[in-house]
Short mmCIF file of C-alpha atoms in Angstrom, two decimals:
data_model
loop_
_atom_site.label_atom_id
_atom_site.label_comp_id
_atom_site.label_asym_id
_atom_site.label_seq_id
_atom_site.Cartn_x
_atom_site.Cartn_y
_atom_site.Cartn_z
CA MET A 1 0.00 0.00 0.00
CA ALA A 2 1.60 3.26 -1.11
CA ARG A 3 0.59 6.89 -0.61
CA TYR A 4 1.20 9.69 -3.06
CA ALA A 5 0.86 13.47 -3.06
CA TYR A 6 -1.51 13.70 -6.02
CA TYR A 7 -0.96 16.53 -8.51
CA PRO A 8 -3.86 16.50 -10.97
CA GLY A 9 -3.06 19.59 -13.02
CA CYS A 10 -5.70 21.72 -14.74
CA THR A 11 -6.99 19.39 -17.47
CA LEU A 12 -7.59 16.39 -15.19
CA LYS A 13 -10.26 18.48 -13.48
CA SER A 14 -11.98 19.36 -16.75
CA SER A 15 -11.25 18.25 -20.31
CA ALA A 16 -9.30 15.19 -19.14
CA SER A 17 -11.58 14.15 -16.28
CA GLU A 18 -11.61 10.56 -17.56
CA TYR A 19 -7.90 10.35 -16.93
CA GLU A 20 -8.39 11.38 -13.30
CA ALA A 21 -11.33 9.02 -12.84
CA SER A 22 -9.42 6.06 -14.25
CA VAL A 23 -6.16 6.82 -12.39
CA LYS A 24 -8.08 6.98 -9.11
CA ALA A 25 -10.00 3.79 -9.90
CA VAL A 26 -6.85 1.82 -10.71
CA PHE A 27 -4.79 3.11 -7.79
CA ASN A 28 -7.60 2.56 -5.28
CA LYS A 29 -8.22 -0.94 -6.58
CA LEU A 30 -4.55 -1.73 -6.05
CA GLY A 31 -4.83 -0.45 -2.50
CA HIS A 32 -2.89 2.79 -2.88
CA GLU A 33 -3.88 6.25 -1.65
CA LEU A 34 -3.80 9.49 -3.57
CA GLU A 35 -3.90 12.65 -1.44
CA GLU A 36 -4.50 15.69 -3.58
CA ILE A 37 -2.07 18.53 -2.85
CA ASP A 38 -4.34 21.19 -1.32
CA SER A 39 -2.91 24.33 -2.77
CA TRP A 40 -1.59 23.12 -6.12
CA ILE A 41 -1.48 25.63 -8.94
CA CYS A 42 -1.03 25.29 -12.70
CA CYS A 43 2.38 24.02 -13.80
CA GLY A 44 2.41 26.55 -16.63
CA ALA A 45 2.54 23.79 -19.27
CA SER A 46 4.04 25.05 -22.56
CA PRO A 47 3.01 28.74 -22.50
CA ALA A 48 5.07 29.42 -19.36
CA HIS A 49 8.41 27.93 -20.44
CA GLN A 50 7.94 29.24 -23.98
CA SER A 51 7.67 32.84 -22.85
CA ASP A 52 9.32 33.05 -19.42
CA ALA A 53 11.64 30.27 -18.27
CA GLY A 54 11.88 31.78 -14.80
CA LEU A 55 8.11 31.71 -14.36
CA SER A 56 7.99 28.06 -15.37
CA SER A 57 10.63 27.14 -12.79
CA ASP A 58 8.90 29.16 -10.07
CA LEU A 59 5.56 27.46 -10.68
CA ALA A 60 7.19 24.04 -10.42
CA ALA A 61 9.11 25.00 -7.28
CA TYR A 62 5.94 26.31 -5.62
CA ASN A 63 4.08 23.06 -6.26
CA ILE A 64 6.97 20.85 -5.16
CA LEU A 65 7.39 22.78 -1.92
CA ALA A 66 3.61 22.73 -1.38
CA ALA A 67 3.81 18.93 -1.43
CA ALA A 68 6.94 18.73 0.70
CA ASP A 69 4.95 18.95 3.96
CA SER A 70 3.23 15.67 3.26
CA GLY A 71 6.49 13.77 3.08
CA LEU A 72 5.11 11.95 0.07
CA ASN A 73 6.32 11.71 -3.50
CA ILE A 74 4.29 13.50 -6.15
CA LEU A 75 2.20 11.52 -8.62
CA ALA A 76 1.45 13.56 -11.78
CA PRO A 77 -0.56 11.69 -14.42
CA CYS A 78 -0.51 14.52 -16.97
CA ALA A 79 2.59 14.19 -19.12
CA ALA A 80 3.04 17.96 -19.39
CA CYS A 81 2.80 18.50 -15.64
CA PHE A 82 5.11 15.52 -15.10
CA ASN A 83 7.63 17.09 -17.46
CA ARG A 84 7.40 20.58 -15.89
CA LEU A 85 7.63 19.30 -12.33
CA LYS A 86 10.62 17.12 -13.19
CA ALA A 87 12.35 20.11 -14.80
CA GLY A 88 11.63 22.13 -11.65
CA ALA A 89 12.88 19.36 -9.37
CA HIS A 90 16.03 19.10 -11.45
CA LYS A 91 16.66 22.81 -11.05
CA LEU A 92 15.95 22.73 -7.30
CA LYS A 93 18.50 19.95 -6.96
CA ASN A 94 21.28 21.43 -9.11
CA ASP A 95 20.89 25.20 -8.83
CA ASP A 96 21.80 26.31 -5.29
CA VAL A 97 20.87 29.95 -5.88
CA PHE A 98 17.47 28.97 -7.22
CA ARG A 99 16.80 26.53 -4.39
CA LYS A 100 17.69 29.06 -1.68
CA ARG A 101 15.47 31.70 -3.25
CA ALA A 102 12.55 29.25 -3.57
CA GLU A 103 12.93 28.11 0.03
CA THR A 104 12.95 31.70 1.29
CA GLU A 105 10.09 32.76 -0.95
CA PHE A 106 7.77 29.84 -0.18
CA LYS A 107 8.99 29.42 3.39
CA HIS A 108 9.68 25.72 3.14
CA ALA A 109 12.79 23.60 2.89
CA ALA A 110 13.08 21.71 -0.37
CA ALA A 111 12.75 18.10 0.57
CA ASP A 112 13.80 15.24 -1.66
CA VAL A 113 10.45 14.96 -3.40
CA GLU A 114 10.39 12.53 -6.29
CA ILE A 115 8.17 13.30 -9.25
CA LEU A 116 6.41 10.17 -10.51
CA SER A 117 4.16 9.20 -13.39
CA PRO A 118 1.54 6.44 -13.15
CA VAL A 119 3.16 4.98 -16.28
CA GLY A 120 6.28 4.31 -14.23
CA VAL A 121 4.66 3.50 -10.89
CA LEU A 122 2.27 0.88 -12.28
CA ASN A 123 5.22 -0.95 -13.86
CA SER A 124 6.85 -1.71 -10.53
CA PRO A 125 7.18 -5.49 -10.00
CA ASP A 126 4.68 -5.38 -7.10
CA ASN A 127 2.11 -3.43 -9.07
CA LEU A 128 2.47 -5.61 -12.16
CA ASP A 129 1.88 -8.72 -10.01
CA ALA A 130 -1.11 -7.08 -8.35
CA ILE A 131 -2.56 -6.04 -11.72
CA LYS A 132 -2.16 -9.54 -13.13
CA ALA A 133 -3.93 -10.95 -10.07
CA VAL A 134 -6.84 -8.49 -10.31
CA VAL A 135 -7.42 -8.82 -14.05
CA ALA A 136 -7.16 -12.64 -13.84
CA ASP A 137 -8.15 -14.10 -17.23
CA HIS A 138 -8.97 -10.82 -18.92
CA HIS A 139 -7.94 -10.80 -22.55
CA SER A 140 -8.76 -8.30 -25.26
CA GLU A 141 -8.50 -8.87 -29.01
CA LEU A 142 -8.61 -5.13 -29.68
CA LYS A 143 -5.52 -4.15 -31.67
CA LEU A 144 -3.86 -1.24 -29.91
CA VAL A 145 -0.82 0.93 -30.38
CA ALA A 146 0.72 2.86 -27.49
CA TYR A 147 1.37 6.49 -28.34
CA TYR A 148 3.76 8.00 -25.79
CA GLY A 149 4.13 11.49 -27.27
CA CYS A 150 6.97 13.87 -26.37
CA LEU A 151 6.85 15.03 -22.81
CA LEU A 152 6.97 11.72 -20.95
CA VAL A 153 10.39 10.89 -22.33
CA ARG A 154 12.13 14.07 -23.57
CA PRO A 155 14.61 15.54 -22.89
CA PRO A 156 16.20 12.34 -21.55
CA LYS A 157 18.67 14.25 -19.36
CA ILE A 158 15.80 15.62 -17.27
CA MET A 159 13.12 12.96 -17.66
CA GLN A 160 15.29 9.84 -17.29
CA PHE A 161 12.18 7.89 -18.04
CA ASP A 162 11.94 4.79 -20.24
CA ASP A 163 13.66 4.99 -23.62
CA PRO A 164 13.34 8.36 -25.43
CA GLU A 165 13.18 6.79 -28.91
CA ASP A 166 11.46 3.44 -28.28
CA PRO A 167 9.67 3.49 -24.91
CA VAL A 168 7.94 0.33 -23.69
CA LEU A 169 6.33 0.99 -20.32
CA ILE A 170 2.75 1.54 -21.52
CA ASP A 171 3.02 -1.57 -23.73
CA LYS A 172 4.35 -3.53 -20.77
CA VAL A 173 1.68 -2.67 -18.22
CA LEU A 174 -1.17 -3.16 -20.70
CA GLY A 175 0.33 -6.43 -21.88
CA ALA A 176 0.26 -7.59 -18.26
CA ALA A 177 -3.44 -6.71 -18.16
CA GLY A 178 -4.27 -8.88 -21.18
CA PHE A 179 -4.25 -6.31 -23.98
CA THR A 180 -2.74 -6.70 -27.45
CA LEU A 181 -0.20 -4.02 -28.28
CA LEU A 182 1.16 -3.82 -31.82
CA PRO A 183 4.70 -2.64 -32.55
CA TRP A 184 4.89 0.58 -34.57
CA GLU A 185 7.32 3.33 -35.50
CA TYR A 186 5.46 6.41 -34.34
CA LYS A 187 5.57 6.10 -30.55
CA THR A 188 7.14 9.46 -29.78
CA GLU A 189 6.44 11.64 -32.80
CA CYS A 190 4.84 14.93 -31.73
CA CYS A 191 1.08 15.41 -32.16
CA GLY A 192 1.42 19.17 -31.81
CA GLY A 193 -0.16 19.35 -28.35
CA SER A 194 1.33 22.74 -27.51
CA LEU A 195 0.22 24.12 -30.88
CA ALA A 196 -3.39 22.97 -30.73
CA ILE A 197 -4.92 26.34 -29.97
CA SER A 198 -2.23 28.74 -31.15
CA ASN A 199 -1.39 27.03 -34.43
CA ARG A 200 -4.20 24.66 -35.25
CA GLU A 201 -3.08 24.05 -38.85
CA SER A 202 0.24 22.61 -37.69
CA ALA A 203 -1.35 20.61 -34.88
CA LEU A 204 -3.90 19.00 -37.19
CA ARG A 205 -1.20 18.08 -39.68
CA LEU A 206 0.87 16.40 -36.98
CA THR A 207 -2.13 14.71 -35.37
CA ALA A 208 -3.30 13.40 -38.75
CA LYS A 209 0.09 11.72 -39.16
CA VAL A 210 -0.33 9.90 -35.84
CA LEU A 211 -3.81 8.65 -36.78
CA ASN A 212 -2.68 7.66 -40.26
CA THR A 213 0.39 5.78 -39.06
CA ALA A 214 -1.64 3.98 -36.39
CA ARG A 215 -4.10 2.89 -39.07
CA LYS A 216 -1.23 1.76 -41.30
CA ALA A 217 0.14 -0.34 -38.44
CA GLY A 218 -3.22 -2.13 -38.21
CA ALA A 219 -4.39 -0.50 -34.99
CA GLU A 220 -8.08 -0.22 -34.13
CA ALA A 221 -7.41 2.19 -31.26
CA ILE A 222 -4.62 4.31 -29.78
CA VAL A 223 -3.55 4.40 -26.14
CA VAL A 224 -2.18 7.60 -24.60
CA ALA A 225 -0.95 8.98 -21.28
CA CYS A 226 -1.21 12.69 -22.04
CA PRO A 227 -4.30 14.96 -21.93
CA LEU A 228 -3.08 17.13 -24.80
CA CYS A 229 -2.41 14.12 -27.03
CA HIS A 230 -5.86 12.82 -26.11
CA GLN A 231 -7.53 16.10 -26.96
CA ASN A 232 -5.76 16.36 -30.33
CA LEU A 233 -6.42 12.74 -31.27
CA ASP A 234 -9.97 12.43 -29.87
CA ALA A 235 -11.65 15.84 -29.60
CA ARG A 236 -10.02 17.12 -32.77
CA GLN A 237 -10.39 13.90 -34.79
CA SER A 238 -13.39 15.42 -36.62
CA GLN A 239 -11.32 18.52 -37.42
CA VAL A 240 -8.60 16.24 -38.82
CA ASN A 241 -11.21 14.44 -40.93
CA ALA A 242 -12.50 17.73 -42.29
CA ALA A 243 -9.06 19.17 -43.01
CA PHE A 244 -7.68 16.07 -44.74
CA ASN A 245 -10.77 14.52 -46.26
CA GLU A 246 -10.50 11.48 -44.01
CA LYS A 247 -12.94 9.25 -42.19
CA PHE A 248 -10.98 8.28 -39.11
CA ALA A 249 -13.09 6.69 -36.33
CA ILE A 250 -10.30 5.59 -34.03
CA PRO A 251 -11.02 5.50 -30.28
CA ILE A 252 -8.33 7.06 -28.08
CA TYR A 253 -7.94 5.55 -24.61
CA TYR A 254 -5.97 6.65 -21.60
CA PHE A 255 -3.94 3.63 -20.56
CA THR A 256 -5.56 3.75 -17.10
CA GLU A 257 -9.03 3.55 -18.67
CA LEU A 258 -8.05 0.25 -20.24
CA LEU A 259 -6.54 -1.00 -16.99
CA ALA A 260 -9.71 -0.04 -15.13
CA PHE A 261 -11.83 -1.88 -17.69
CA ALA A 262 -9.66 -4.99 -17.36
CA MET A 263 -10.01 -4.72 -13.58
CA GLY A 264 -13.78 -4.91 -13.88
CA PHE A 265 -14.85 -1.26 -13.87
CA GLU A 266 -17.74 -0.29 -16.12
CA PRO A 267 -16.57 2.02 -18.91
CA THR A 268 -19.05 4.68 -17.78
CA ALA A 269 -17.64 4.54 -14.26
CA VAL A 270 -14.30 5.85 -15.48
CA GLY A 271 -15.54 8.23 -18.15
CA ILE A 272 -14.84 6.24 -21.31
CA ASP A 273 -18.29 7.37 -22.50
CA LYS A 274 -17.06 10.98 -22.33
CA HIS A 275 -14.75 10.61 -25.31
CA VAL A 276 -15.86 12.46 -28.41
CA VAL A 277 -15.10 9.48 -30.66
CA GLU A 278 -17.25 6.46 -29.71
CA SER A 279 -15.11 4.31 -27.44
CA VAL A 280 -17.38 2.11 -25.34
CA LYS A 281 -18.78 -0.30 -27.93
CA VAL A 282 -15.36 -0.79 -29.50
CA LEU A 283 -13.86 -1.70 -26.14
CA ARG A 284 -16.63 -4.17 -25.32
CA ARG A 285 -16.36 -5.76 -28.76
CA GLY A 286 -12.70 -6.61 -28.24
CA ALA A 287 -13.18 -8.22 -24.84
CA MET B 1 10.74 47.32 -49.98
CA ALA B 2 14.07 46.24 -51.48
CA GLU B 3 15.50 43.01 -50.14
CA ALA B 4 18.05 43.64 -47.39
CA VAL B 5 21.49 42.08 -47.59
CA LEU B 6 23.24 41.11 -44.36
CA THR B 7 26.51 43.01 -44.03
CA ALA B 8 29.21 43.34 -41.38
CA GLN B 9 27.22 45.98 -39.53
CA ASP B 10 24.50 43.41 -38.82
CA TYR B 11 26.88 41.26 -36.77
CA ASP B 12 26.15 41.74 -33.09
CA ARG B 13 28.89 40.13 -31.07
CA SER B 14 26.87 40.34 -27.87
CA PHE B 15 24.04 38.19 -29.25
CA LEU B 16 25.80 34.84 -28.82
CA ALA B 17 26.79 35.60 -25.22
CA GLU B 18 23.28 36.81 -24.39
CA VAL B 19 21.58 33.70 -25.80
CA GLU B 20 24.08 31.42 -24.03
CA LYS B 21 23.55 33.18 -20.71
CA LEU B 22 19.73 33.17 -20.85
CA SER B 23 19.44 29.61 -22.15
CA GLY B 24 22.29 28.15 -20.11
CA GLN B 25 23.45 26.36 -23.25
CA ASN B 26 26.83 26.27 -25.00
CA VAL B 27 25.67 27.40 -28.42
CA ARG B 28 29.29 27.66 -29.55
CA LEU B 29 29.66 23.84 -29.38
CA CYS B 30 27.25 23.36 -32.29
CA TYR B 31 28.95 22.24 -35.51
CA VAL B 32 25.77 22.50 -37.55
CA CYS B 33 25.35 18.79 -38.26
CA GLY B 34 21.64 19.22 -39.01
CA LYS B 35 20.36 16.38 -36.81
CA CYS B 36 18.06 18.77 -34.99
CA SER B 37 16.40 19.90 -38.20
CA ALA B 38 16.20 16.33 -39.48
CA GLY B 39 14.06 15.30 -36.50
CA CYS B 40 12.03 18.50 -36.13
CA PRO B 41 8.29 17.87 -36.73
CA GLN B 42 7.75 21.55 -37.54
CA ALA B 43 10.68 21.90 -39.96
CA LEU B 44 8.34 22.13 -42.95
CA ASP B 45 6.66 25.18 -41.40
CA MET B 46 9.83 27.01 -40.38
CA PRO B 47 11.33 29.75 -42.55
CA LEU B 48 14.75 29.04 -41.04
CA LEU B 49 15.63 25.55 -39.84
CA PRO B 50 16.89 24.93 -36.31
CA HIS B 51 20.47 24.24 -37.39
CA GLN B 52 20.47 27.45 -39.43
CA ILE B 53 19.24 29.39 -36.41
CA MET B 54 22.09 27.89 -34.36
CA LEU B 55 24.71 29.02 -36.88
CA MET B 56 23.13 32.46 -37.09
CA ILE B 57 23.29 32.84 -33.32
CA GLN B 58 26.98 31.88 -33.43
CA THR B 59 27.53 34.46 -36.15
CA GLY B 60 25.77 37.17 -34.17
CA TRP B 61 22.84 37.89 -36.49
CA ARG B 62 20.51 39.19 -33.82
CA GLN B 63 17.85 40.92 -35.91
CA PRO B 64 17.25 38.15 -38.50
CA VAL B 65 17.02 35.53 -35.75
CA LEU B 66 14.73 37.49 -33.44
CA SER B 67 12.46 38.50 -36.28
CA SER B 68 12.20 34.94 -37.60
CA ALA B 69 8.97 32.98 -37.16
CA THR B 70 10.98 29.82 -36.45
CA PRO B 71 11.03 29.94 -32.64
CA TRP B 72 7.28 30.67 -32.65
CA MET B 73 6.63 27.57 -34.76
CA CYS B 74 8.52 25.35 -32.34
CA ALA B 75 6.34 22.56 -30.90
CA SER B 76 8.56 22.13 -27.84
CA CYS B 77 8.73 18.42 -28.54
CA GLY B 78 12.38 18.15 -27.43
CA THR B 79 13.45 15.89 -30.31
CA CYS B 80 16.29 18.24 -31.23
CA SER B 81 17.65 18.30 -27.68
CA THR B 82 17.41 14.51 -27.46
CA ARG B 83 19.39 13.90 -30.64
CA CYS B 84 22.03 16.68 -30.55
CA PRO B 85 25.46 15.01 -30.54
CA LYS B 86 26.87 17.93 -28.53
CA ASP B 87 24.15 17.58 -25.89
CA ILE B 88 22.81 21.07 -26.48
CA ASP B 89 19.26 21.68 -25.29
CA ILE B 90 18.10 23.34 -28.49
CA ASN B 91 14.52 23.43 -27.23
CA ALA B 92 15.73 25.66 -24.37
CA ILE B 93 17.37 27.93 -26.94
CA MET B 94 14.08 28.21 -28.87
CA ASP B 95 12.39 29.13 -25.59
CA THR B 96 15.03 31.80 -24.98
CA LEU B 97 14.54 33.26 -28.46
CA ASN B 98 10.78 33.38 -27.86
CA GLU B 99 11.39 35.14 -24.56
CA MET B 100 13.84 37.64 -26.07
CA ALA B 101 11.52 38.40 -28.98
CA GLY B 102 8.62 38.85 -26.58
CA LYS B 103 10.57 41.24 -24.39
CA ALA B 104 11.71 43.22 -27.44
CA ASP B 105 8.03 43.39 -28.41
CA ILE B 106 8.70 41.69 -31.76
CA ASP B 107 5.31 40.39 -32.83
CA ILE B 108 6.04 37.98 -35.67
CA ARG B 109 3.20 35.60 -34.87
CA PRO B 110 0.67 37.65 -32.91
CA LYS B 111 -1.88 34.85 -32.64
CA ILE B 112 0.65 32.57 -30.97
CA ARG B 113 1.86 35.32 -28.66
CA VAL B 114 -1.67 36.28 -27.68
CA PHE B 115 -2.55 32.66 -26.85
CA ARG B 116 0.39 32.40 -24.45
CA GLN B 117 -0.49 35.74 -22.87
CA GLU B 118 -4.12 34.75 -22.31
CA PHE B 119 -3.14 31.35 -20.90
CA LEU B 120 -0.76 32.95 -18.40
CA SER B 121 -3.24 35.69 -17.61
CA SER B 122 -5.83 33.03 -16.76
CA ILE B 123 -3.54 31.17 -14.38
CA ALA B 124 -2.29 34.40 -12.82
CA LYS B 125 -5.92 35.22 -11.98
CA HIS B 126 -7.25 31.83 -10.87
CA GLY B 127 -4.11 29.85 -10.09
CA ARG B 128 -5.46 27.26 -12.53
CA LEU B 129 -6.55 27.39 -16.13
CA TYR B 130 -10.10 28.58 -16.73
CA GLU B 131 -10.46 26.94 -20.16
CA LEU B 132 -13.79 28.52 -21.12
CA GLY B 133 -12.79 32.00 -19.94
CA MET B 134 -9.48 31.85 -21.75
CA ALA B 135 -11.03 30.54 -24.96
CA LEU B 136 -13.64 33.32 -25.06
CA LYS B 137 -11.13 36.09 -24.32
CA LEU B 138 -8.66 34.68 -26.81
CA ASN B 139 -11.22 34.38 -29.60
CA LEU B 140 -12.25 37.97 -28.97
CA ARG B 141 -8.67 39.22 -29.16
CA LYS B 142 -7.97 37.26 -32.33
CA GLY B 143 -11.21 38.44 -33.91
CA GLU B 144 -12.27 34.77 -34.39
CA PRO B 145 -15.34 34.41 -32.16
CA LEU B 146 -16.22 30.92 -33.35
CA SER B 147 -12.74 29.42 -33.40
CA ASP B 148 -12.91 25.86 -32.09
CA ALA B 149 -16.58 26.30 -31.20
CA ASP B 150 -17.19 22.82 -32.63
CA MET B 151 -14.68 21.18 -30.33
CA GLY B 152 -15.76 23.32 -27.40
CA PHE B 153 -19.36 22.24 -27.91
CA ASN B 154 -18.41 18.56 -28.09
CA LEU B 155 -16.38 18.80 -24.87
CA TRP B 156 -19.16 20.76 -23.15
CA ARG B 157 -21.89 18.28 -23.95
CA LYS B 158 -19.70 15.51 -22.52
CA GLY B 159 -19.46 17.50 -19.31
CA LYS B 160 -15.78 18.29 -19.69
CA ILE B 161 -15.89 22.08 -19.87
CA HIS B 162 -16.83 23.96 -16.72
CA LEU B 163 -18.80 27.17 -16.82
CA LYS B 164 -17.47 28.22 -13.44
CA SER B 165 -13.87 29.34 -13.07
CA PRO B 166 -11.50 27.30 -10.87
CA SER B 167 -9.89 28.78 -7.80
CA ALA B 168 -6.61 27.67 -6.29
CA MET B 169 -6.21 28.05 -2.54
CA ASN B 170 -3.81 30.41 -0.78
CA LYS B 171 -3.69 33.08 -3.45
CA SER B 172 -1.58 35.29 -1.22
CA ARG B 173 1.18 32.68 -1.38
CA TRP B 174 1.35 32.17 -5.12
CA ALA B 175 0.13 35.50 -6.53
CA LYS B 176 3.60 36.98 -6.07
CA ILE B 177 5.05 34.47 -8.55
CA PHE B 178 3.30 36.38 -11.32
CA LYS B 179 4.29 39.78 -10.02
CA ARG B 180 8.05 39.49 -10.26
CA GLU B 181 10.18 42.13 -11.90
CA ASN B 182 10.02 42.06 -15.71
CA ARG B 183 6.98 39.81 -15.65
#
């Protein structure tokens, strides 16, 4: 039984609420506790570091120090938040001037808080065993590809997470839960998440390439671990279809939604019915 | 207007040092191998490629670099930084160029700049992103009232867009982050 300081980030409370619902379902089922950090604020995502590097670091430092009281490590499901918090933690550890200023400013000593992603945590030997036990004989014929995106794994110096060119952790944990993951070459190619609103043309072009390559690989659905990837691939799939004269109808699942399903949760209990692209029937069909 | 030719008077020797200091990167180590540009997903949309920008920084061509749309087109995917054989965080350099251009009030891609401003303005106010509020304000500023209305509607009918703004606790503790000098 493990406890984590839970950092949801902005989208998990709104446009990515399914991700929160499924993360909580899976972690609770495995007997772990998530304690939401009371006074968390936005990590700044891309707009902060793209216009003011200092602001981005300060936001991360604030959140890390806000969690330090709990004595727990931070669990951040959103790939962007995970990336920003890790960058902040890296700076707190290696930049003495920055750390002293943050400690004075936020009146808290910087503890050794680790920043974790559910993608990593659920792959621990204990959790994999527990998942296998809970899912028992679950097996799905649905052909999936795991799309990792950018921020979970890059830059490798900061993220030190899985392999930056050919990651495997999502494949591994879903394989343990009885899902069929196909190999493919587009695991970490950018979908244009940070460009979705500011430069939609570019984002749609990049997202279309992900959908197209998944289809080429024989996938019936794509698995993600990032709210921005999900929004581009799912909520903007109709925009992609319109822009490129396509008829994609590819469900996009958060990896924790699939785990929750394998563990016996109803799709509606973890928000799979809230996807824009129909995702419930497809999931049931493969089971 | 006649096409400008870059001459010796356009070389700004301080530019390289300034970019290196702000980004914390050793730009001078770059030997322009092109790996960054080869992996860049936005290369097709960039007037100057990443490796060209790197050489231009080394040469001291401040104005052409800061008035290029290239840093604004950057997707912040980090592929360049991951593959650079000299371990240079090129993504951080793109961030620095964006920051420098912003501070010099160079508005090459106003719609991109305005998005970032509205995002940060939303989190400065609420501590967390108020998606609906930001989208409405942004569309107004861009003069595109119905931009993404289709997607917004789809998300709203699935219950994933809140009408009410969020509110992070302890505003007195975090508000000062947004009020620093030069911010």
